[in-house]
Coordinates of C-alpha atoms and ligand atoms in Angstrom, one line a residue:
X1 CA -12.2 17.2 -26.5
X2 CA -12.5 13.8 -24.8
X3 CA -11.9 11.1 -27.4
X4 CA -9.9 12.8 -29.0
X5 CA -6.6 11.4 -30.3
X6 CA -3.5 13.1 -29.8
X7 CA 0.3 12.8 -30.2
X8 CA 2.1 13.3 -27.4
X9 CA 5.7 13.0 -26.1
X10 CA 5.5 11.4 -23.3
X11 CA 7.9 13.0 -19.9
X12 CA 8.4 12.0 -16.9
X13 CA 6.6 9.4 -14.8
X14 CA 4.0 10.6 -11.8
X15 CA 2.5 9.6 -8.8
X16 CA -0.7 7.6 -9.4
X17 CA 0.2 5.1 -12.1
X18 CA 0.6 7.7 -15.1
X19 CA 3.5 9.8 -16.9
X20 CA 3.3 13.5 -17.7
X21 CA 2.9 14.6 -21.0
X22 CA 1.7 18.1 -22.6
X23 CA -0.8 19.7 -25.1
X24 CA 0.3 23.1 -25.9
X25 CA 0.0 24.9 -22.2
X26 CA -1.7 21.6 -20.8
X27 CA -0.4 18.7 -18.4
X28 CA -1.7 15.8 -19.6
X29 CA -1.8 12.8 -17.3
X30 CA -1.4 9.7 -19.7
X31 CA -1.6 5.9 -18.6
X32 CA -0.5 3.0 -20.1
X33 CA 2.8 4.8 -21.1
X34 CA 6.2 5.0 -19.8
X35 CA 8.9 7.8 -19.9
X36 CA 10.6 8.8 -23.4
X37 CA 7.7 7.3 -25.6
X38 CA 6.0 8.6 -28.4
X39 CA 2.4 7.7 -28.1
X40 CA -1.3 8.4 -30.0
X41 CA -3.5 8.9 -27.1
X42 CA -7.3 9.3 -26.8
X43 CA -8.1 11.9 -23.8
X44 CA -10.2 10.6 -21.3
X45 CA -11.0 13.6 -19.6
X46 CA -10.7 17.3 -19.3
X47 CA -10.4 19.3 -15.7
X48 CA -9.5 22.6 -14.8
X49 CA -5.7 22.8 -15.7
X50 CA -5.1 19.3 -16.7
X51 CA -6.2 16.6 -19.4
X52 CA -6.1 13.0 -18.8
X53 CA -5.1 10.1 -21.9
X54 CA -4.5 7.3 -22.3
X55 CA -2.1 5.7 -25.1
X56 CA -3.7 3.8 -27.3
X57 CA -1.0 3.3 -29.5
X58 CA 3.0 3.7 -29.0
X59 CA 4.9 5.2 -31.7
X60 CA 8.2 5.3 -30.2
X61 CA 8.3 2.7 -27.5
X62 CA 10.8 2.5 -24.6
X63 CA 13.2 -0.1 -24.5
X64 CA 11.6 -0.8 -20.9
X65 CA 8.3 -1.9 -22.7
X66 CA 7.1 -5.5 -22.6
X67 CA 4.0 -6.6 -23.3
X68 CA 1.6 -6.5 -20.6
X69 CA 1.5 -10.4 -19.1
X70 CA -2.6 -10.1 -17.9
X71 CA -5.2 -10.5 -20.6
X72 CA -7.0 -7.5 -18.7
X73 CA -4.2 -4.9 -18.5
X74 CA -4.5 -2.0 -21.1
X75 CA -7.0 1.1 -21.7
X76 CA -10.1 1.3 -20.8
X77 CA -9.8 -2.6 -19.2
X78 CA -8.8 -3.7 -15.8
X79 CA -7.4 -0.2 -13.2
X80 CA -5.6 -2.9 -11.2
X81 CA -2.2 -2.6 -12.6
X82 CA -0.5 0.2 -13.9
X83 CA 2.5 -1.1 -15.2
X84 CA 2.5 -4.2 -16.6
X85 CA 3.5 -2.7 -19.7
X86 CA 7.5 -2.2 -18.0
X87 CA 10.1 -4.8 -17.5
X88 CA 9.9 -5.6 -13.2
X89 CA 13.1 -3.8 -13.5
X90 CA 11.7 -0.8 -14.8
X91 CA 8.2 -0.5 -12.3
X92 CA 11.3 0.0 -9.6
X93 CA 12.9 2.7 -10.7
X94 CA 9.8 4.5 -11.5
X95 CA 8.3 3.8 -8.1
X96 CA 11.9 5.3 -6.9
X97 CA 12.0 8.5 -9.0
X98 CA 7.9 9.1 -7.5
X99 CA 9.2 8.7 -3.9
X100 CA 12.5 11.5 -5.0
X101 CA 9.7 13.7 -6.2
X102 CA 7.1 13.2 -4.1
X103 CA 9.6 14.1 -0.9
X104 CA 10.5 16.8 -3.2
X105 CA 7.1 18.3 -4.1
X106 CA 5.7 17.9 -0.7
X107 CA 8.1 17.3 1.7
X108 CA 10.8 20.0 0.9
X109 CA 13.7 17.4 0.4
X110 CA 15.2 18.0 -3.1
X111 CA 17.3 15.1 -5.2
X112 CA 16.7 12.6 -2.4
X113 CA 18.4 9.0 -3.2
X114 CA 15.7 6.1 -3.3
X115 CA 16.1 2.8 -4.2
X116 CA 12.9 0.5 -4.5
X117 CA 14.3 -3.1 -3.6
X118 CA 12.6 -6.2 -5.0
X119 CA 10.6 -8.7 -2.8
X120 CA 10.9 -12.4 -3.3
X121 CA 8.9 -14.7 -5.6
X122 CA 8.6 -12.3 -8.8
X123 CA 5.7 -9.8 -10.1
X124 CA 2.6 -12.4 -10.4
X125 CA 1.0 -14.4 -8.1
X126 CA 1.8 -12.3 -5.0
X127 CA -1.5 -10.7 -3.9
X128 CA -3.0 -12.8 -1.2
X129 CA -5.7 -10.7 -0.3
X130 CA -7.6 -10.1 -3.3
X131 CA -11.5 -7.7 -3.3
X132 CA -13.4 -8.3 -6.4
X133 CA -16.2 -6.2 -7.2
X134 CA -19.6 -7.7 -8.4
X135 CA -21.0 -6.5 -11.6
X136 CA -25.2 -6.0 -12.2
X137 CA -24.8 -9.8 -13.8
X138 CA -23.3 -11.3 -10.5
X139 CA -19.7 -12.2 -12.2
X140 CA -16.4 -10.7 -10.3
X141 CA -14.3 -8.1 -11.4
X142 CA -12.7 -5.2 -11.1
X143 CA -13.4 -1.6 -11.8
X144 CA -11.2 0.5 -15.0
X145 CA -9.4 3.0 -14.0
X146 CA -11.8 6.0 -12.6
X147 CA -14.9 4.3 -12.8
X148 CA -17.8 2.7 -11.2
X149 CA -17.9 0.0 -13.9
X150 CA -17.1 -3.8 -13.1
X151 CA -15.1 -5.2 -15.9
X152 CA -15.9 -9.1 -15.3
X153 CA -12.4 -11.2 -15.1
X154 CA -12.0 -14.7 -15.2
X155 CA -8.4 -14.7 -13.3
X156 CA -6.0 -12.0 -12.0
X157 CA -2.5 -12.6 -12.6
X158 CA -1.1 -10.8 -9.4
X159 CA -3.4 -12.7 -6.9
X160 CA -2.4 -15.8 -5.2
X161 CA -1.9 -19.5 -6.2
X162 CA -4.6 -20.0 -3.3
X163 CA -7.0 -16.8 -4.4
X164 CA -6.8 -18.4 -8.0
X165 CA -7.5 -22.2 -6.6
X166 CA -10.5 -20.5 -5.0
X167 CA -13.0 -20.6 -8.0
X168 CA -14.7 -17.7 -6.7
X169 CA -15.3 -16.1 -10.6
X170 CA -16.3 -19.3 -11.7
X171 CA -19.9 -18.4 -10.0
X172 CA -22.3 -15.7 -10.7
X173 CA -22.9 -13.3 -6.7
X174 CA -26.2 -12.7 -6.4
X175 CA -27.5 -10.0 -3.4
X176 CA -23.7 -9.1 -2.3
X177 CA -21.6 -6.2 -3.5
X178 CA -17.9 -7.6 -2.7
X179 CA -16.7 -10.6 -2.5
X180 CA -12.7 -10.8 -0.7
X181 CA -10.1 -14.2 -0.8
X182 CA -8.1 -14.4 1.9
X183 CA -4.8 -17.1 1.4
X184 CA -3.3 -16.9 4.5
X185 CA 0.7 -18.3 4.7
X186 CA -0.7 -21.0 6.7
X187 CA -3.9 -23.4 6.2
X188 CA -7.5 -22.6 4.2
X189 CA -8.6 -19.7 2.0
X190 CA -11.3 -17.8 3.4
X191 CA -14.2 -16.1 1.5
X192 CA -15.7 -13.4 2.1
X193 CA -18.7 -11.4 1.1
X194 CA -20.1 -7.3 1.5
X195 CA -22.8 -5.8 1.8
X196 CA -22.9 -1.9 1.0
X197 CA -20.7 -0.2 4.3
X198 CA -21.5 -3.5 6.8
X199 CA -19.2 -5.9 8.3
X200 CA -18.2 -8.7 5.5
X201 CA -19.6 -12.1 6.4
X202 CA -17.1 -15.7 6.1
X203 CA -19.4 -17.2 3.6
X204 CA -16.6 -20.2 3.2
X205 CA -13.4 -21.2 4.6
X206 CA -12.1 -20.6 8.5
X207 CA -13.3 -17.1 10.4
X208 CA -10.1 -17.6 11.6
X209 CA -6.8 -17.4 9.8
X210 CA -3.1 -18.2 10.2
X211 CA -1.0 -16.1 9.2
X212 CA 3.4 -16.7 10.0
X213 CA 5.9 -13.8 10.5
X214 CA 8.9 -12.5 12.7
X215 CA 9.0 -16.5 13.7
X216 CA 5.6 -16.6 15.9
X217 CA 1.8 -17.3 14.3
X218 CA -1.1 -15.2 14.4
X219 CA -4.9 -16.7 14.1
X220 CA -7.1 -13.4 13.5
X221 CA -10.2 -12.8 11.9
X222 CA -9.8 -13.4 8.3
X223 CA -11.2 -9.9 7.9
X224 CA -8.4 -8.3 9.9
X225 CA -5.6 -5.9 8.3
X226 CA -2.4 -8.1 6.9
X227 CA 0.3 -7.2 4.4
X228 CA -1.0 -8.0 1.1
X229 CA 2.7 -9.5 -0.1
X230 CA 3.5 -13.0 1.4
X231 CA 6.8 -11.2 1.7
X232 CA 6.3 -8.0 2.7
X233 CA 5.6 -9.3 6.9
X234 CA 9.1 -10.2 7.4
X235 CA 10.8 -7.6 5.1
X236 CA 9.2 -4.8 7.1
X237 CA 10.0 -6.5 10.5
X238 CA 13.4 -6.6 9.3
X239 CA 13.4 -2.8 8.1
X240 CA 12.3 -1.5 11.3
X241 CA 14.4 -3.5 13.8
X242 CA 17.4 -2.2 11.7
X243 CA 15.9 1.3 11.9
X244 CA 15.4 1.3 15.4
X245 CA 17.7 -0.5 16.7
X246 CA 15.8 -1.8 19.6
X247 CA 17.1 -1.7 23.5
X248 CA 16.5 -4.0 26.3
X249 CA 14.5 -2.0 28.8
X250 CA 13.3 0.6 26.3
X251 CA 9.6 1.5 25.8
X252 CA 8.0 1.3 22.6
X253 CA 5.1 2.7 20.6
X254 CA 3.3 0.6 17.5
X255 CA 0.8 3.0 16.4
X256 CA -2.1 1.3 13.8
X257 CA -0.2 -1.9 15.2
X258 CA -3.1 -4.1 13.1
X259 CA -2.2 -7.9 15.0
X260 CA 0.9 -6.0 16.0
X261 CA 3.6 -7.5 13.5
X262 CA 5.7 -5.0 14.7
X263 CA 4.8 -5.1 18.5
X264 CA 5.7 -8.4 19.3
X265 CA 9.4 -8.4 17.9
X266 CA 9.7 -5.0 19.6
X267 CA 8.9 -6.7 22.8
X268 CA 10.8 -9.6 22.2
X269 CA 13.6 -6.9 21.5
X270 CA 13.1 -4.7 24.8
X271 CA 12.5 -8.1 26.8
X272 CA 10.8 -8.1 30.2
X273 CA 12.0 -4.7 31.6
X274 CA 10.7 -3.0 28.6
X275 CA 7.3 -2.7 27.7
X276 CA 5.4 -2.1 23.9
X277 CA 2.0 0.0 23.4
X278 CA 0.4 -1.1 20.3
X279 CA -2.6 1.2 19.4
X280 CA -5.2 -0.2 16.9
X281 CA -9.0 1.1 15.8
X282 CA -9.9 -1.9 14.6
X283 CA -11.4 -4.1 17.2
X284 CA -10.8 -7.4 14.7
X285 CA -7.1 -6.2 14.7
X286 CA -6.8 -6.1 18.2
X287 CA -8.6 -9.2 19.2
X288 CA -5.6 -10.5 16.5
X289 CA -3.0 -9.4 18.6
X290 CA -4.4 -9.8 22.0
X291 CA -4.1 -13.8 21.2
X292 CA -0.8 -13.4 19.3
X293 CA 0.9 -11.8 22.2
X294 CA -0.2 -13.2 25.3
X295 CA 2.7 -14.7 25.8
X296 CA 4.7 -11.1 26.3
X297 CA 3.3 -9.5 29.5
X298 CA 5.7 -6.5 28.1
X299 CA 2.6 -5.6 25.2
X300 CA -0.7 -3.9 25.9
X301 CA -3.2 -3.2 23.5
X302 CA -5.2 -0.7 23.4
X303 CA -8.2 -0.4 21.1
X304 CA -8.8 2.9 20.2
X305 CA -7.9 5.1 17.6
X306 CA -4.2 6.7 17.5
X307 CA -5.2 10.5 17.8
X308 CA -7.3 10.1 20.5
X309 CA -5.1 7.0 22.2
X310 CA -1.5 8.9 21.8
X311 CA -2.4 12.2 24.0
X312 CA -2.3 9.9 27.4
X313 CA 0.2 7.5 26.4
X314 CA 3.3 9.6 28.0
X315 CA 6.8 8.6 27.0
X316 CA 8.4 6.6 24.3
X317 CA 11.9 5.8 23.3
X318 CA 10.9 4.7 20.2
X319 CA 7.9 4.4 18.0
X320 CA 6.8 2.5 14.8
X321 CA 3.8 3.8 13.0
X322 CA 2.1 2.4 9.9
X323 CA -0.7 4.4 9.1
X324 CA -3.6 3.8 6.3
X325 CA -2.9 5.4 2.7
X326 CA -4.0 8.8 4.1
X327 CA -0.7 8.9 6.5
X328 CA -0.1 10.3 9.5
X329 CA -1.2 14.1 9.8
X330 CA 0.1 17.1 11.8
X331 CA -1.5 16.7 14.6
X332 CA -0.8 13.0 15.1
X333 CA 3.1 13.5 14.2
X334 CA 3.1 16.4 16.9
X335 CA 2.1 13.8 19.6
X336 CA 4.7 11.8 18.3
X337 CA 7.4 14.1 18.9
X338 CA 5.8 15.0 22.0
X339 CA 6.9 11.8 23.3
X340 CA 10.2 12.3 23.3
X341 CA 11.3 9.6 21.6
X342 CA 15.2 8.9 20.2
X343 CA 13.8 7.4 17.0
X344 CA 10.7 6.7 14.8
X345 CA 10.3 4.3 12.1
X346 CA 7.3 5.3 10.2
X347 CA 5.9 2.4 7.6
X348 CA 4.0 4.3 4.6
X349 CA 2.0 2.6 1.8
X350 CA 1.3 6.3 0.1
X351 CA 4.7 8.2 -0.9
X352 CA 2.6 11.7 -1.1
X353 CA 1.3 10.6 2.9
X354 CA 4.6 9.9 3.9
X355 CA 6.1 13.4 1.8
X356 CA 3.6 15.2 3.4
X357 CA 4.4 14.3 7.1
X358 CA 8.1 14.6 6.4
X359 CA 7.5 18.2 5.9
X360 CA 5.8 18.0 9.3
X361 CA 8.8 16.1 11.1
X362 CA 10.8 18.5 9.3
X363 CA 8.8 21.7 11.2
X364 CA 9.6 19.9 14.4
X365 CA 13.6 20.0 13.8
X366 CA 13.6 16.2 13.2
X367 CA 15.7 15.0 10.4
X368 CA 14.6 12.2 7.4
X369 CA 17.9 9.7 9.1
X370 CA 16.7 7.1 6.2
X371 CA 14.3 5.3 3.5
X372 CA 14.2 1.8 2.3
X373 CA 11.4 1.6 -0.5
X374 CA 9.7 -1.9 -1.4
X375 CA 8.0 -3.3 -4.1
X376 CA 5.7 -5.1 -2.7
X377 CA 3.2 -4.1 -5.0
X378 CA 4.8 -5.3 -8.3
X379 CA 2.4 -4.3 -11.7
X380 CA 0.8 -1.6 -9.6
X381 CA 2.0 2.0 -9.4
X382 CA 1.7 1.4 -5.2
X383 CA 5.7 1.1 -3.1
X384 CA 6.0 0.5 0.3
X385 CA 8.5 3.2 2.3
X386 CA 10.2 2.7 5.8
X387 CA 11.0 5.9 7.0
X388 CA 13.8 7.0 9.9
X389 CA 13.2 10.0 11.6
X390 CA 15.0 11.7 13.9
X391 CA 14.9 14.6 16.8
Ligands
SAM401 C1 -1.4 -0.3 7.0 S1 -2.3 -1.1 8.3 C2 -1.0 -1.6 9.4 C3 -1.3 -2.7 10.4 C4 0.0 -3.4 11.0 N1 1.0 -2.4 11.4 C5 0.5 -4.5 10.1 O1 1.6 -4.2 9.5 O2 0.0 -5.6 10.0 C6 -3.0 0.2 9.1 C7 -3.8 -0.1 10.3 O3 -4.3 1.1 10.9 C8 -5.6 0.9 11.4 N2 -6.1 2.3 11.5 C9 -6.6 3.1 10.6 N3 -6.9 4.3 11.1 C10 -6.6 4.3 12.4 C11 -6.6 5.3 13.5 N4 -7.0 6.5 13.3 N5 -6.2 4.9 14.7 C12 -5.7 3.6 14.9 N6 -5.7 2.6 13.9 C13 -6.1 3.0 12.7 C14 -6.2 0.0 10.4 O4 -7.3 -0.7 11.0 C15 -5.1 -0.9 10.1 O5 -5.1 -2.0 10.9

């Protein structure tokens, strides 16, 4: 069956970049599609329950449909961007209507309104932290869609004047297995490279970067967690001060704070007879923060991973958390709630994470009080949630 070529009306879209379509009793999973199309596509592989496709040629096309900006973006080439097929427009509402199902599916919160707002400075051009993967020839690239394959690229449209600038797949990589640009908002590109699991090496550019948001400058290790978007910094800031709605005097959680973007306008909002815990794993991450913030006494930082840091932190009034793509989990949310706090903003790159720990809010008696959804992501399938929750 795989290869074979298939006409299918193509339903709704799905988390993950594709749109569900079906083959007498089977789902089929099909990419490069959008809603309401009629498509030929050739299946790309067969599991228990479920085919996957992709369209290899549209019949009936959406008016949403543009033609795909990036040389690379199509089947069986780069599995960077799922929808550069759709009008910016469009890649919006689809993000929105997977974060109404996904909160559905998994978090038990039927027909919930989302809206994915747009970020400043349009769909290309945005990623400023960009990983290529090195192919057996030593060119960059980056791997199709499920698979180990590295499908050489000469540019990326979505990365970064300063990624571009870099001239890093002008060279053939010999002895490495990733090579990462970093274009901070402030000063040099950095380059990176990796070896298997270890600790990437600065091979060119400053160890340290600069990086601006919420008014004050970090310098952290260039291999440190940032948001991707040059936008996405202050947007989030923004979201979660409007959330929370900060007190002087309060106490405040940020959980997987990174440099603590969110810890030091937290302080800043609690002031001097408040105090901010940020919790990090990441020792570059903290190292990040503990220069950022040393002008407000009201922050400690605590390196150590939020699980294991959270059950002998005590008492919060409120708390931010932006956990990796896997979210949150029960047992973390149940510390969370343990703390007693009036309000949680909770930051989600993953809508199925953040779905998932709704439900687990939702088991505690605390209520889903509001979302804002972001794109900063635009081509990819990936949004950015801030979540309200509740007692
Ligand atoms: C999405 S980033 C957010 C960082 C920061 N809030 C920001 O916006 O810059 C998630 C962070 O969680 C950290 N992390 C991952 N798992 C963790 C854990 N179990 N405990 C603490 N930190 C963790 C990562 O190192 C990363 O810095």
């Amino acid at each position: 069956m795989i290869g074979d070529l298939v006409v299918l009306d193509v339903g709704a879209v799905a988390h993950g970049g594709h749109c569900v379509a079906r083959l007498d009793e089977l789902v089929v999973f099909v990419r490069h599609t959008l809603p309401g199309e009629r498509v030929r596509a050739r299946i790309t592989e067969e599991r228990k329950g479920y085919l996957r496709a992709d369209a290899v040629e549209i019949l009936q096309a959406s008016p949403d449909r543009v033609e795909p900006p990036c040389f690379y973006a199509g089947p069986g080439a780069c599995g960077g961007c799922d929808f550069q097929h759709a009008t910016p427009a469009a890649q919006r509402l689809l993000k929105a209507d997977v974060v109404t199902e996904q909160l559905a599916r998994l978090g038990g919160l039927p027909d919930y309104p989302v809206e994915v707002e747009e970020l400043p400075g349009g769909p290309l051009g945005w990623r400023t932290r960009v990983q290529y993967a090195v192919a057996p020839d030593g060119r960059l690239g980056f791997h199709p869609t499920r698979s180990s394959r590295v499908l050489p690229i000469a540019e990326c449209l979505i990365a970064a004047p300063g990624v571009r600038e870099s001239g890093v797949t002008e060279r053939r990589w010999a002895g490495v297995d990733a090579v990462e640009v970093v274009a901070p908002s402030i000063g040099d590109v950095s380059i990176l490279t990796r070896r298997g699991r270890g600790r990437p090496r600065v091979v060119a550019g400053p160890a340290t970067v600069r990086e601006q948001a919420a008014g004050r400058t970090w310098k952290l290790p260039a291999e440190a967690f940032w948001q991707v978007h040059p936008a996405a910094a202050d947007t989030l800031v923004a979201a979660v001060l409007d959330m929370l709605q900060p007190q002087h005097g309060e106490r405040a959680f940020d959980l997987y704070g990174g440099a603590g973007l969110f810890a030091a306008p937290l302080a800043e909002a609690v002031g001097i007879t408040g105090s901010v815990v940020l919790v990090e794993a990441d020792p570059s991450g903290t190292a990040g923060a503990a220069k950022a913030l040393a002008d407000l006494p009201q922050v400690s930082v605590v390196t150590n991973r939020v699980e294991r840091a959270l059950t002998e932190l005590g008492e919060a009034d409120i708390v931010v958390l932006d956990p990796p793509r896997s979210g949150a989990g029960a047992a973390v949310i149940e510390e969370i709630v343990a703390t007693g706090a009036r309000a949680v903003a909770y930051v989600a790159c993953d809508p199925a994470a953040l779905a998932r720990d709704v439900k687990t809010f939702r088991s505690f008696r605390w209520e889903l009080a509001g979302l804002r959804a972001f794109d900063a992501f635009p081509m990819t399938h990936h949004v950015e949630c801030v979540a309200l929750f509740r007692p």
